[in-house]
Short mmCIF file of C-alpha atoms in Angstrom, two decimals:
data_model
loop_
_atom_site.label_atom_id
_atom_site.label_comp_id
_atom_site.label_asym_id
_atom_site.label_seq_id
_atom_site.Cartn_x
_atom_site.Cartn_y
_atom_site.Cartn_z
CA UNK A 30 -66.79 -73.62 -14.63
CA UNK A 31 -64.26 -75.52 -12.64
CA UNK A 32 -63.53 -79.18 -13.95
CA UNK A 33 -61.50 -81.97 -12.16
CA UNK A 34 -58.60 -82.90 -14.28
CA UNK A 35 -57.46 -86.87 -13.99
CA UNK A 36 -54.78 -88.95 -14.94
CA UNK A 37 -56.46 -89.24 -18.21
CA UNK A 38 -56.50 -86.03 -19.09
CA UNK A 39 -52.39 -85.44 -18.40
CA UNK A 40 -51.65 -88.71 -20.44
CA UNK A 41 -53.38 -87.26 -23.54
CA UNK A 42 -51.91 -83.79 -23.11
CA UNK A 43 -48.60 -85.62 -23.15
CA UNK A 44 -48.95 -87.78 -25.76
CA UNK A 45 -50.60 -84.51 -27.90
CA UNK A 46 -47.01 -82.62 -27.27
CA UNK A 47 -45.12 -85.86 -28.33
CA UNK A 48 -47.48 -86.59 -31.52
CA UNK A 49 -47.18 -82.60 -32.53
CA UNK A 50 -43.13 -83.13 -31.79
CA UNK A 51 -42.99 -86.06 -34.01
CA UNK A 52 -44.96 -84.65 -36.93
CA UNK A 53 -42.56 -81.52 -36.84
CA UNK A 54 -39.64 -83.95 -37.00
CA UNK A 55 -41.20 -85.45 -39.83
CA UNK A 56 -41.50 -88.95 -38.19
CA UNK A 57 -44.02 -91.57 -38.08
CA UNK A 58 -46.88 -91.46 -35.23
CA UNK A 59 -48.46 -94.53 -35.64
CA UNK A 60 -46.27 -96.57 -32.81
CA UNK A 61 -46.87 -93.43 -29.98
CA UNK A 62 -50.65 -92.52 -30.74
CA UNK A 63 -51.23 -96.80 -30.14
CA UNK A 64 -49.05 -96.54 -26.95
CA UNK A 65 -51.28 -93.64 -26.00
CA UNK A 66 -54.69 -95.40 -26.76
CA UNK A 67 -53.18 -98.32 -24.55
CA UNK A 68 -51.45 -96.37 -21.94
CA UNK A 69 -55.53 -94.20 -21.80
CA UNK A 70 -56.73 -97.40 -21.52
CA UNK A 71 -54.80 -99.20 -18.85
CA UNK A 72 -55.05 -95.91 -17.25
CA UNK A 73 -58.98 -95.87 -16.65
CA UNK A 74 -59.82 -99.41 -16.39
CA UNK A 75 -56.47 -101.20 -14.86
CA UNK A 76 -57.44 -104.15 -16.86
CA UNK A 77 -54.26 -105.18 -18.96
CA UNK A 78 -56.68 -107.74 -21.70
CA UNK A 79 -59.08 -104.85 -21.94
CA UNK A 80 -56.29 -102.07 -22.93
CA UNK A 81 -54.57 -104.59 -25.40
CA UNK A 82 -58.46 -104.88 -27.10
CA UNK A 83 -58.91 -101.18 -27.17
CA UNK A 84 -56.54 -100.45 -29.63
CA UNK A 85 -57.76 -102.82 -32.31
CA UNK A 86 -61.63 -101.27 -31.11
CA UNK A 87 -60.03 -97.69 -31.64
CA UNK A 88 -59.11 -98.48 -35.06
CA UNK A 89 -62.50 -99.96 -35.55
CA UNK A 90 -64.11 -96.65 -34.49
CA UNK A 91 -61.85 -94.34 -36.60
CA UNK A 92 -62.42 -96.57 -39.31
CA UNK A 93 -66.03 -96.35 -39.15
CA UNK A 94 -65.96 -92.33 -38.63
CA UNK A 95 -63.80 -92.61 -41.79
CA UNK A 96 -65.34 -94.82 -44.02
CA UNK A 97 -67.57 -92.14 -45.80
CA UNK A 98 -64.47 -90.29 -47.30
CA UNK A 99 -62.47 -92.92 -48.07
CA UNK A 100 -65.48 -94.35 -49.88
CA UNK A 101 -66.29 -91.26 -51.84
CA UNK A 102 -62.46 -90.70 -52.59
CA UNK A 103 -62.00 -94.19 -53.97
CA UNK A 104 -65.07 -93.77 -55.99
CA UNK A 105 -63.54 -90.38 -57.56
CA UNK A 106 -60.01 -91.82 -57.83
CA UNK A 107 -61.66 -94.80 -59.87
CA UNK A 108 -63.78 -92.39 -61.84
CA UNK A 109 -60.61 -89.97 -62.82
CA UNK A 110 -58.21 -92.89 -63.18
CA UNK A 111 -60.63 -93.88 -66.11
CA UNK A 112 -61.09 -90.49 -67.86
CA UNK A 113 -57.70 -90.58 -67.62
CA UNK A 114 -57.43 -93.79 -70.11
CA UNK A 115 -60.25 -93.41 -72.16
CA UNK A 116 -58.62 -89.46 -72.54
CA UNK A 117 -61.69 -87.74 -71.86
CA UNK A 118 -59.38 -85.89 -69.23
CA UNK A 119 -58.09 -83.88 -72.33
CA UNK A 120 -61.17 -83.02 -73.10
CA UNK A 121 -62.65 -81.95 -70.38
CA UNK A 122 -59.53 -79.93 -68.85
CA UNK A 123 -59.18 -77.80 -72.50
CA UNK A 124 -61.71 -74.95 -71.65
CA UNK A 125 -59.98 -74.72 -68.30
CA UNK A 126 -56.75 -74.66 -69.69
CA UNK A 127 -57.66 -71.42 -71.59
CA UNK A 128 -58.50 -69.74 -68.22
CA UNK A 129 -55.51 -70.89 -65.97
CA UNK A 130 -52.45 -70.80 -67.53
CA UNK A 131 -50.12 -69.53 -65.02
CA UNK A 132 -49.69 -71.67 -60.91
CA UNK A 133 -50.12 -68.31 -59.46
CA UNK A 134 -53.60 -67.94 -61.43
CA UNK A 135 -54.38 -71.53 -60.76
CA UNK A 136 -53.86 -71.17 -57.08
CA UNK A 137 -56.51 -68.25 -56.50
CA UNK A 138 -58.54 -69.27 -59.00
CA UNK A 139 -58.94 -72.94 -57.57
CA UNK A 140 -59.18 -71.40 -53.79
CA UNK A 141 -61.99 -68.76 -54.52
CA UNK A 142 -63.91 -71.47 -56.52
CA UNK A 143 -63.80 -73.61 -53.69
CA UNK A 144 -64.58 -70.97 -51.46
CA UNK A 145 -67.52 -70.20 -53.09
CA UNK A 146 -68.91 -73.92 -53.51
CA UNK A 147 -68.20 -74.71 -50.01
CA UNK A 148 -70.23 -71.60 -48.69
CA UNK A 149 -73.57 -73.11 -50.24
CA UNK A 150 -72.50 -76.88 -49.85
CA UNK A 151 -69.68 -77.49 -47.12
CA UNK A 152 -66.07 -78.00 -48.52
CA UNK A 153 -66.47 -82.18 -48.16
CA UNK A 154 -68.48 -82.15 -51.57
CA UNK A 155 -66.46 -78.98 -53.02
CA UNK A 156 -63.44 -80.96 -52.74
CA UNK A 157 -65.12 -83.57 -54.80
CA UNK A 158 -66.35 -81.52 -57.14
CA UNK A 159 -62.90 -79.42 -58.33
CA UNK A 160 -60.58 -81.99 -57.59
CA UNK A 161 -61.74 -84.24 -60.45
CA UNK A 162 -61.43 -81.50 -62.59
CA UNK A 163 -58.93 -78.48 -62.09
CA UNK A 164 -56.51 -80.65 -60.63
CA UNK A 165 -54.99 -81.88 -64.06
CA UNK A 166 -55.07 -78.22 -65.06
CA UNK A 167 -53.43 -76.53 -62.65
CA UNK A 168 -50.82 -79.48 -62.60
CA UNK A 169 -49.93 -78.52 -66.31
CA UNK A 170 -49.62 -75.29 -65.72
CA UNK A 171 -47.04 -75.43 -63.11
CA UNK A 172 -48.65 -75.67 -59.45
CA UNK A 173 -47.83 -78.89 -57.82
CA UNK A 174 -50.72 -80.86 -56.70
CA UNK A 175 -49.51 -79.90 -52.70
CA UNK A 176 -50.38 -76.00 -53.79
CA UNK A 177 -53.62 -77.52 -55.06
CA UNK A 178 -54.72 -79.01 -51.80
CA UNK A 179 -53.67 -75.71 -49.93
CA UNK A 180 -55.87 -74.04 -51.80
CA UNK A 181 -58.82 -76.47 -51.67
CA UNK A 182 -58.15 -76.78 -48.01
CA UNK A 183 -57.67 -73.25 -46.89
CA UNK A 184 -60.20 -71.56 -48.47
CA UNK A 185 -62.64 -73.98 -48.17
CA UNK A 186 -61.97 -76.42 -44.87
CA UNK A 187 -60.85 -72.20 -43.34
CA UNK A 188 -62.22 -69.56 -45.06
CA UNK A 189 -65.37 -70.68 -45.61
CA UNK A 190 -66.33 -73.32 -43.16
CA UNK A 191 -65.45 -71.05 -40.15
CA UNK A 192 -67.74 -68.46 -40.83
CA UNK A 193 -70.22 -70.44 -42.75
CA UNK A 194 -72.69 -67.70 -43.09
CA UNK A 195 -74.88 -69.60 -45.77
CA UNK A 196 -75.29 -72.84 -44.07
CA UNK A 197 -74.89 -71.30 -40.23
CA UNK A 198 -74.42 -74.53 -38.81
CA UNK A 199 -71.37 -73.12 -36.80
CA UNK A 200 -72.92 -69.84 -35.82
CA UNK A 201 -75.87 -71.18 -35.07
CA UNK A 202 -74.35 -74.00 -32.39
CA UNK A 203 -71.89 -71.29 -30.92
CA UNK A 204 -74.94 -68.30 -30.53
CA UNK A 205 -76.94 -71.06 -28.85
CA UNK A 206 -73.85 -71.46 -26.36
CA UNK A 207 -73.34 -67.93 -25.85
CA UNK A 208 -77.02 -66.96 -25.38
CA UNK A 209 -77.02 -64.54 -28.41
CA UNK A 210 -78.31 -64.63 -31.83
CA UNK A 211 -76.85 -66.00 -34.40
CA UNK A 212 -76.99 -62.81 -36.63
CA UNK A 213 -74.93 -61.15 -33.88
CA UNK A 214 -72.01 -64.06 -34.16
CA UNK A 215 -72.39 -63.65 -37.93
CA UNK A 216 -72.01 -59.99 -37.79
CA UNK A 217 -69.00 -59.96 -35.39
CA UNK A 218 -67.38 -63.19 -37.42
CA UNK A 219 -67.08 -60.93 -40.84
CA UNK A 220 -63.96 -58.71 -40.26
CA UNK A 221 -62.15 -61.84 -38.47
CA UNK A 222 -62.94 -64.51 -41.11
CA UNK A 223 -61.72 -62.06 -43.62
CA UNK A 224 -58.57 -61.30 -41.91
CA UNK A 225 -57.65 -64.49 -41.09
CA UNK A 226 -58.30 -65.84 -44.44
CA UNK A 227 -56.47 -63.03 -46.29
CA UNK A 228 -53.19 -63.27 -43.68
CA UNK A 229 -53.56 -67.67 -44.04
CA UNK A 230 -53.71 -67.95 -48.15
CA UNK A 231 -51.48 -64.93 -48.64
CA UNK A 232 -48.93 -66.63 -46.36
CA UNK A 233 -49.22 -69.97 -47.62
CA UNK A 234 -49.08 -68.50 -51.39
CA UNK A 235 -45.53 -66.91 -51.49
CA UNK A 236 -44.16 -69.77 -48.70
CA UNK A 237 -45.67 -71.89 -51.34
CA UNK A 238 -43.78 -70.19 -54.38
CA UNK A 239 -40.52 -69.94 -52.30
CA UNK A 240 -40.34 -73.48 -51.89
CA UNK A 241 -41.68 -74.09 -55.75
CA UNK A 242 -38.50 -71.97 -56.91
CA UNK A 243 -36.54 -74.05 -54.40
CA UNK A 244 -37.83 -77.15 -55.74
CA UNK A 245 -38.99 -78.37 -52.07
CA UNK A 246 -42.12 -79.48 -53.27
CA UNK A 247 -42.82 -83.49 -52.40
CA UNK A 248 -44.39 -85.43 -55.71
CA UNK A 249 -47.71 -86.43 -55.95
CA UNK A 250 -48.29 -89.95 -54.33
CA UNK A 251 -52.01 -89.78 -56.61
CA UNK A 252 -52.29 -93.31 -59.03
CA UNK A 253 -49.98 -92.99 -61.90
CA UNK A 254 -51.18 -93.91 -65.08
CA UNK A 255 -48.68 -95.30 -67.62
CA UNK A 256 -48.75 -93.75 -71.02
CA UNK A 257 -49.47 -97.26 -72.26
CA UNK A 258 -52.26 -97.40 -70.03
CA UNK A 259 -54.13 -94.34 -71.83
CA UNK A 260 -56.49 -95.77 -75.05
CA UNK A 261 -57.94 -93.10 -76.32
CA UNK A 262 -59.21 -95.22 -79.02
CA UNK A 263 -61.95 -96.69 -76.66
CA UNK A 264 -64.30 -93.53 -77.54
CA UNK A 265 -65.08 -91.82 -80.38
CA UNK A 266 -64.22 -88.30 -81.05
CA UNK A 267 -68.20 -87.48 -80.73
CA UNK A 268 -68.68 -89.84 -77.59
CA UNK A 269 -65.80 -87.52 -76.02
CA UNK A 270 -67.59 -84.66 -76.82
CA UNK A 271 -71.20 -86.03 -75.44
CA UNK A 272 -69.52 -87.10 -72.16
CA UNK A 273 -67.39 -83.99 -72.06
CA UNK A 274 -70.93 -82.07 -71.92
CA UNK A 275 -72.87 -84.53 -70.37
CA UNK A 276 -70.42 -84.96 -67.18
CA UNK A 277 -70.35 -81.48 -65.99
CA UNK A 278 -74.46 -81.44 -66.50
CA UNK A 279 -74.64 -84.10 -64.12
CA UNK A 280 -72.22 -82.66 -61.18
CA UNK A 281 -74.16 -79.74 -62.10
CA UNK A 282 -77.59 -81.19 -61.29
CA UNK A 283 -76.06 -82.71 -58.44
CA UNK A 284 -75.56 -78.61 -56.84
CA UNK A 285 -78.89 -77.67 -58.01
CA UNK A 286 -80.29 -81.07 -55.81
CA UNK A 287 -78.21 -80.16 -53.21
CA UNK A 288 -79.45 -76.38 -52.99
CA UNK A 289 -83.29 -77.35 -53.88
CA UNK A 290 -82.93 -80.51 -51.04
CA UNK A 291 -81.04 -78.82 -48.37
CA UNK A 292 -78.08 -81.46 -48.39
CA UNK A 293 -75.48 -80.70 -46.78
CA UNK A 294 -72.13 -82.90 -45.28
CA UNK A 295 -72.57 -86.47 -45.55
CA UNK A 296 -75.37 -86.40 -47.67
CA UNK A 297 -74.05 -83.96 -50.18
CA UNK A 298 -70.93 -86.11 -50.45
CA UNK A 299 -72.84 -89.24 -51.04
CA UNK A 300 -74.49 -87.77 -53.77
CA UNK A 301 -71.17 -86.49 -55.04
CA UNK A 302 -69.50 -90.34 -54.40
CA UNK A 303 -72.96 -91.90 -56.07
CA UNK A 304 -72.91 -89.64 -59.34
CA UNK A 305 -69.17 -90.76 -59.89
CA UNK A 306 -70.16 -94.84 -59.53
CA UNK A 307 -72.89 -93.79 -62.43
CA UNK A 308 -70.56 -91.66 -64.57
CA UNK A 309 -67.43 -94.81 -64.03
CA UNK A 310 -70.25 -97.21 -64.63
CA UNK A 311 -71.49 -95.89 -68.10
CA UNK A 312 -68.47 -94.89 -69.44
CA UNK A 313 -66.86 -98.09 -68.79
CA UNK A 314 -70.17 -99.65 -70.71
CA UNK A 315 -69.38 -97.30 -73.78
CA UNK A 316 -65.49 -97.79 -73.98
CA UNK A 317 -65.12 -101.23 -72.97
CA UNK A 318 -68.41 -102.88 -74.46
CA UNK A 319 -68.50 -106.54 -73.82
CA UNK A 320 -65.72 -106.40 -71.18
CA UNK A 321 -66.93 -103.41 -69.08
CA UNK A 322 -68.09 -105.56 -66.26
CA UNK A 323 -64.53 -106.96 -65.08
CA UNK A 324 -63.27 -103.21 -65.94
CA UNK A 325 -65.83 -101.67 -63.14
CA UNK A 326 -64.70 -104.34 -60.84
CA UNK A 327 -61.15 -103.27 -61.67
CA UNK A 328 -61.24 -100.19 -61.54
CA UNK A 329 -63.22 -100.58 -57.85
CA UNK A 330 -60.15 -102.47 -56.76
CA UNK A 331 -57.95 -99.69 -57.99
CA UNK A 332 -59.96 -97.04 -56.45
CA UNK A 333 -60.28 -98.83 -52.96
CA UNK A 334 -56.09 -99.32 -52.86
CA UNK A 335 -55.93 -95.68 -53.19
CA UNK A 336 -57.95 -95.18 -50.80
CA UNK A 337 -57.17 -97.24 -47.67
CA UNK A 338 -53.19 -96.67 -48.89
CA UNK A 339 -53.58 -92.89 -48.49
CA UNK A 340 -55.95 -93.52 -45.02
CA UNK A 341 -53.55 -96.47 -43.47
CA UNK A 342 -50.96 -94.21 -41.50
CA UNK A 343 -54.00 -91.61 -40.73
CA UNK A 344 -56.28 -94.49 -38.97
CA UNK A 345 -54.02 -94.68 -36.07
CA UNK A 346 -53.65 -91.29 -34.92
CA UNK A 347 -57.14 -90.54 -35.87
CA UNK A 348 -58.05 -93.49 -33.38
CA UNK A 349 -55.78 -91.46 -30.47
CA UNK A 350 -57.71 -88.56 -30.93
CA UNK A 351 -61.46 -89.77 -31.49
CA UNK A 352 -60.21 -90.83 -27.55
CA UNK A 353 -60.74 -86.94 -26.67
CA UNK A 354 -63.80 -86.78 -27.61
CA UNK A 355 -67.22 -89.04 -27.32
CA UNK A 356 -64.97 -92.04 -28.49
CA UNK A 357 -63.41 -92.18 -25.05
CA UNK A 358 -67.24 -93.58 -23.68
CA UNK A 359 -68.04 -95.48 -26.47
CA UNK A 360 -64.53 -97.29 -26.69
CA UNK A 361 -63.40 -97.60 -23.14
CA UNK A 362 -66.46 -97.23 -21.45
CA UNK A 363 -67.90 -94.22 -18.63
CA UNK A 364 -64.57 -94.08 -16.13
CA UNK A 365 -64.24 -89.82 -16.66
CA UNK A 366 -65.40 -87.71 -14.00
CA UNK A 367 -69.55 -87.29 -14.03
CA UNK A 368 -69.06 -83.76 -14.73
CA UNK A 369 -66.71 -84.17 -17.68
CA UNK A 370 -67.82 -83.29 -21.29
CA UNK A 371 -64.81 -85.49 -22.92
CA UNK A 372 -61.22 -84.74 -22.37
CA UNK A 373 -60.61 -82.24 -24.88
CA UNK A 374 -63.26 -80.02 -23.33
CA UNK A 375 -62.42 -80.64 -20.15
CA UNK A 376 -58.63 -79.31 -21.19
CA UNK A 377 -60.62 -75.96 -22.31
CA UNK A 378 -62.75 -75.53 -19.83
CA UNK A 379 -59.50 -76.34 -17.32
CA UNK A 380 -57.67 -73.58 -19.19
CA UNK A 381 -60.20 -70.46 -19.28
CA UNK A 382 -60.56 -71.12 -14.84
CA UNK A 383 -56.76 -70.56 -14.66
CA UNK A 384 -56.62 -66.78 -16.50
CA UNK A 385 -57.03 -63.79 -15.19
CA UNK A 386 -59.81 -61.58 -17.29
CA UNK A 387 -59.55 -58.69 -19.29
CA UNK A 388 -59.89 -58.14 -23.12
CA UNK A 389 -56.78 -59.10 -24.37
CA UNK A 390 -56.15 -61.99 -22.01
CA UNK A 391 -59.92 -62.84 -23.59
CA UNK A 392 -59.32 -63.24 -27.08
CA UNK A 393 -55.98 -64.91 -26.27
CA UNK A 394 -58.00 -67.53 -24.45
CA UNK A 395 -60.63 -68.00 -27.04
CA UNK A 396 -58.09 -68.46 -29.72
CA UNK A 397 -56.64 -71.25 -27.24
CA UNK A 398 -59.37 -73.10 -26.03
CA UNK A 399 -61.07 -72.88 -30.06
CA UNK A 400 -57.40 -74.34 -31.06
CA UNK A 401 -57.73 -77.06 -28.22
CA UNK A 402 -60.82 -77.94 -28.84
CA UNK A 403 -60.22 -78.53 -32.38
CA UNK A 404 -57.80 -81.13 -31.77
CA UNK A 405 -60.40 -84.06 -32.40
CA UNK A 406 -60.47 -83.40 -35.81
CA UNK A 407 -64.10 -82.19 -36.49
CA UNK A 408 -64.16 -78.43 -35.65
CA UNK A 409 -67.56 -78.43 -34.44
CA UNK A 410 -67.36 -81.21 -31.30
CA UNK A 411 -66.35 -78.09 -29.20
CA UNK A 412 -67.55 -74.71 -30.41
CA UNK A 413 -70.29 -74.70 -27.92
CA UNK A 414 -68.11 -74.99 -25.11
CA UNK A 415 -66.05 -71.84 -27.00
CA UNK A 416 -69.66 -70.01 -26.79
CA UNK A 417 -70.13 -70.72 -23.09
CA UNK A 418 -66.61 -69.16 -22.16
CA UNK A 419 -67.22 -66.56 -24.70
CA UNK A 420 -70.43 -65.36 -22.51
CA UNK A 421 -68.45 -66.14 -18.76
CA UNK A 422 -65.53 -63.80 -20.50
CA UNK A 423 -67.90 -61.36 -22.02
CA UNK A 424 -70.14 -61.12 -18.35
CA UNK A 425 -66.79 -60.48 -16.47
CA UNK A 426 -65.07 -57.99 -18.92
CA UNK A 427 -68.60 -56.03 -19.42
CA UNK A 428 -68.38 -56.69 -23.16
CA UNK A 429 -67.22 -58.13 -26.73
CA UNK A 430 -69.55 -61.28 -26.28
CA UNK A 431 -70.01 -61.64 -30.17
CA UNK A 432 -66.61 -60.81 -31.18
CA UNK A 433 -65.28 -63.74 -28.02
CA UNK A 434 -67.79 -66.15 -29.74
CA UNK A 435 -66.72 -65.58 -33.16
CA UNK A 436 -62.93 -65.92 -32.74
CA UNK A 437 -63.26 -68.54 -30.25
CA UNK A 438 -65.60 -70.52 -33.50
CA UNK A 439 -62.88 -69.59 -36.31
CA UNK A 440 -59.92 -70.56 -34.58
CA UNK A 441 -62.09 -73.98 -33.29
CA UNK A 442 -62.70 -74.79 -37.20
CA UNK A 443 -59.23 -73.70 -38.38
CA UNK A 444 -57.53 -76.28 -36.31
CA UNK A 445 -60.02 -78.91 -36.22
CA UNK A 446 -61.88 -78.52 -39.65
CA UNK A 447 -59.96 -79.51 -42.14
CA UNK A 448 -56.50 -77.17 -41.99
CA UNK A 449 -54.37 -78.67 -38.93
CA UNK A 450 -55.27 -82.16 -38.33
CA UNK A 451 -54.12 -84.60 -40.55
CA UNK A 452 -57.02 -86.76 -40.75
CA UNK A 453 -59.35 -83.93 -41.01
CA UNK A 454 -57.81 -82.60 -44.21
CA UNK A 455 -57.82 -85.76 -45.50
CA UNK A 456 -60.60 -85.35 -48.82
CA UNK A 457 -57.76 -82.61 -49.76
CA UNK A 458 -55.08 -84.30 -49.56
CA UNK A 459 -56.57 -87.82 -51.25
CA UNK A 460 -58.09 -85.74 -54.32
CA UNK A 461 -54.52 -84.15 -54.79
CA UNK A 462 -52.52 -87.99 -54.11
CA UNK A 463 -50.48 -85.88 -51.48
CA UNK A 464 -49.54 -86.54 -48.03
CA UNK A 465 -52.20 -85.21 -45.18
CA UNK A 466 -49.22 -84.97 -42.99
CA UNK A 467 -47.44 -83.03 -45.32
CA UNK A 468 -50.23 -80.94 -45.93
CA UNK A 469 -50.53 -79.71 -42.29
CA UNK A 470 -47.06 -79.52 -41.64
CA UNK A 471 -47.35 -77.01 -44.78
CA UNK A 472 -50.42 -75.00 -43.21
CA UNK A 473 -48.97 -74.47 -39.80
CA UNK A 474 -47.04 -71.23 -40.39
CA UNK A 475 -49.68 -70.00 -42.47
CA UNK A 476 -52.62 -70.77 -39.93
CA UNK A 477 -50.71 -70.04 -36.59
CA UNK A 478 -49.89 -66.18 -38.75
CA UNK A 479 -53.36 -66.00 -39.88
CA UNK A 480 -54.31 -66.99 -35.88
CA UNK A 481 -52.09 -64.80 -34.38
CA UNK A 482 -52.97 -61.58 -36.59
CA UNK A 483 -56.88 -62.27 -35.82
CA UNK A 484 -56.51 -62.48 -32.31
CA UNK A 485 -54.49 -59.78 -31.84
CA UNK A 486 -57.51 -57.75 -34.78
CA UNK A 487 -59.90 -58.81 -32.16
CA UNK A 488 -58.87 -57.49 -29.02
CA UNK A 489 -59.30 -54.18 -30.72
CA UNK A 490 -63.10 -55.17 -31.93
CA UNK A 491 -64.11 -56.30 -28.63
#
């Protein structure tokens, strides 16, 4: 399984080291991922007008690849942002308020619901879903709105996207790989998705209440809303109550059409970003009558600077690392080695050839190459190259090929699904108005624990 390593490959490992360096420092990456996308570039076609163009047709691509979730974010921004005003928000948010009344409660309570959605639906439309909702709630009650999107994100971008045992898109990709069946990868994932999701949330909760009692917690960057803003006038008291029933009933159709339609990802968001235009649409034509038509524009406009303001400093570094992927070929053109299967597979592929094999050295691998080739943001681009070494590990050790798989698959979606990478944790992080770089920087200790602690579960499994 030998694979030639270039140029390419050692500029992007570099510039990975620098970018992780800079986001520890808590510095801006925007300046080194574009020197990296030109420096890739230059690199592979020695054309100086061509490299300059890249970058502006990387940031096209990301933008593209992005456009979905900022979409559906702007629509629920401009859909909240309006509760907010006509106070429906209070309305809404008072049976909750009943339930959670303490952070601590709000946390799990907020992380298992999120868990649970995601499991049926993928966390993409989840996020949607409780954002809207339980994020005023749990705000009053004490959590900031960073603890929110930690829970959001870890339990559903971790817990239950990595073992995704409902959906089995995951399983099903890395059992292909591995020549198994997927039960087998399900069975085997079980114990390790548990353990890594207990050791991640656990750690991230009382790191999270340390730093609450510390008062290290950043402020929400979400749209602020004026107290002179909110005209609760604009409904009646029954209106409230209608919309306060009818709202719900309509997110809640939208899960049974999901379930009953098979929609999943993309399309389940859409449905999610298409119920909020109709919700902001008719309650704009109840509560501002005659004017409602320059209010929807408005509150578009509104919605749309949230958006692209909280995506601006992620587009950059999300265009470096598209460039590890299938963005490299459609962006710079076919100048890898015929053999290679994109850079960031390449680097995992390169790094299970240069260990020796046993069982422990084979679990510390899968974690690795999983982690590496997570990098590009989407969690799945590489977890059937993690089922391939998986098997090649497996045939040489004599056996543990499930157990390989399924580590290899949760530590793949960990980094690259939604918990490490900044622009894949975005939905999180825009719901919540927090930073997505703050929001990994806060989920590396409790990942890297929860990754370490799983490996080390699985060498015992295999």
């Amino acid at each position: 399984m030998g694979v030639e390593l270039t140029a390419l490959h050692w500029i992007y490992v570099s510039f990975i080291c620098i970018i992780i360096a800079l986001m520890v420092w808590r510095k801006d990456t925007s300046l080194v991922c574009m020197v990296g996308i030109f420096l890739l570039a230059i690199t592979a076609t020695g054309s100086l007008p061509l490299s300059i163009s890249t970058i502006f047709k990387s940031f096209i691509y990301a933008i593209t690849e992005l456009l979905p979730t900022i979409l559906v974010i702007s629509m629920i921004v401009s859909m909240s942002k309006l509760l907010t005003i006509t106070g429906m928000n209070e309305v809404m948010i008072a049976p909750f308020a009943k339930l959670i009344r303490t952070p601590s409660l709000a946390y799990w309570t907020i992380g298992i619901l999120m868990m649970l959605i995601s499991w049926f639906f993928w966390p993409s439309p989840a996020v949607a879903l409780l954002g809207a909702v339980l994020l005023p709630v749990a705000v009053r009650v004490g959590l900031p709105a960073l603890g929110v999107a930690m829970a959001m994100n870890l339990f559903g971008h971790g817990i239950a996207l990595s073992g995704d045992f409902i959906i089995q898109g995951a399983p099903k990709l890395t059992a292909d790989a591995a020549g198994i069946p997927v039960s087998e990868v399900i069975s085997a994932s079980i114990p390790l998705v548990f353990v890594m999701g207990i050791v991640t949330v656990t750690t991230a909760f009382f790191l999270l209440r340390r730093d609450m009692k510390k008062g290290n917690i950043p402020q929400s960057e979400a749209v602020s809303i004026e107290a002179s803003e909110v005209q609760s006038h604009l409904l009646t008291k029954r209106m409230k109550v209608i919309f306060a029933f009818l709202i719900p009933i309509l997110f809640g159709l939208d899960v049974v059409a999901m379930y009953y339609f098979q929609l999943q990802g993309g399309d389940a968001t859409a449905l999610i970003g298409g119920t909020a235009i109709f919700i902001l649409s008719l309650l704009s034509l109840v509560a501002y009558k005659k004017n409602s038509l320059e209010q929807i524009t408005d509150l578009f406009i509104q919605g749309f600077q949230f958006g692209f303001k909280v995506f601006g400093p992620v587009i950059p570094i999300a265009a470096f690392f598209y460039l590890g992927d299938s963005g490299f070929q459609t962006i710079i053109g076919e100048f890898l080695p015929k053999q290679s299967h994109g850079i960031v597979n390449d680097l995992g592929v390169a790094l299970s050839s240069v260990v020796p094999l046993s069982k422990e050295v084979g679990a510390i691998t899968l974690t690795g190459v999983g982690a590496i080739t997570g990098l590009d943001g989407s969690g799945f681009s590489g977890i059937s190259l993690v089922g391939s070494i998986a098997k090649l590990f497996a045939t040489a050790i004599g056996t543990g090929i499930a157990t390989l798989t399924a580590l290899g698959q949760i530590a793949a979606i960990w980094v690259g699904g939604g918990t490490l990478v900044p622009w894949a944790l975005i939905p999180a992080a825009a719901i919540c108005g927090v930073s997505p770089f703050e929001l990994a920087r806060r989920n590396v200790v409790p990942v890297v624990t929860g990754l370490i602690v799983t490996t080390i579960v699985a060498m015992f499994l295999i």
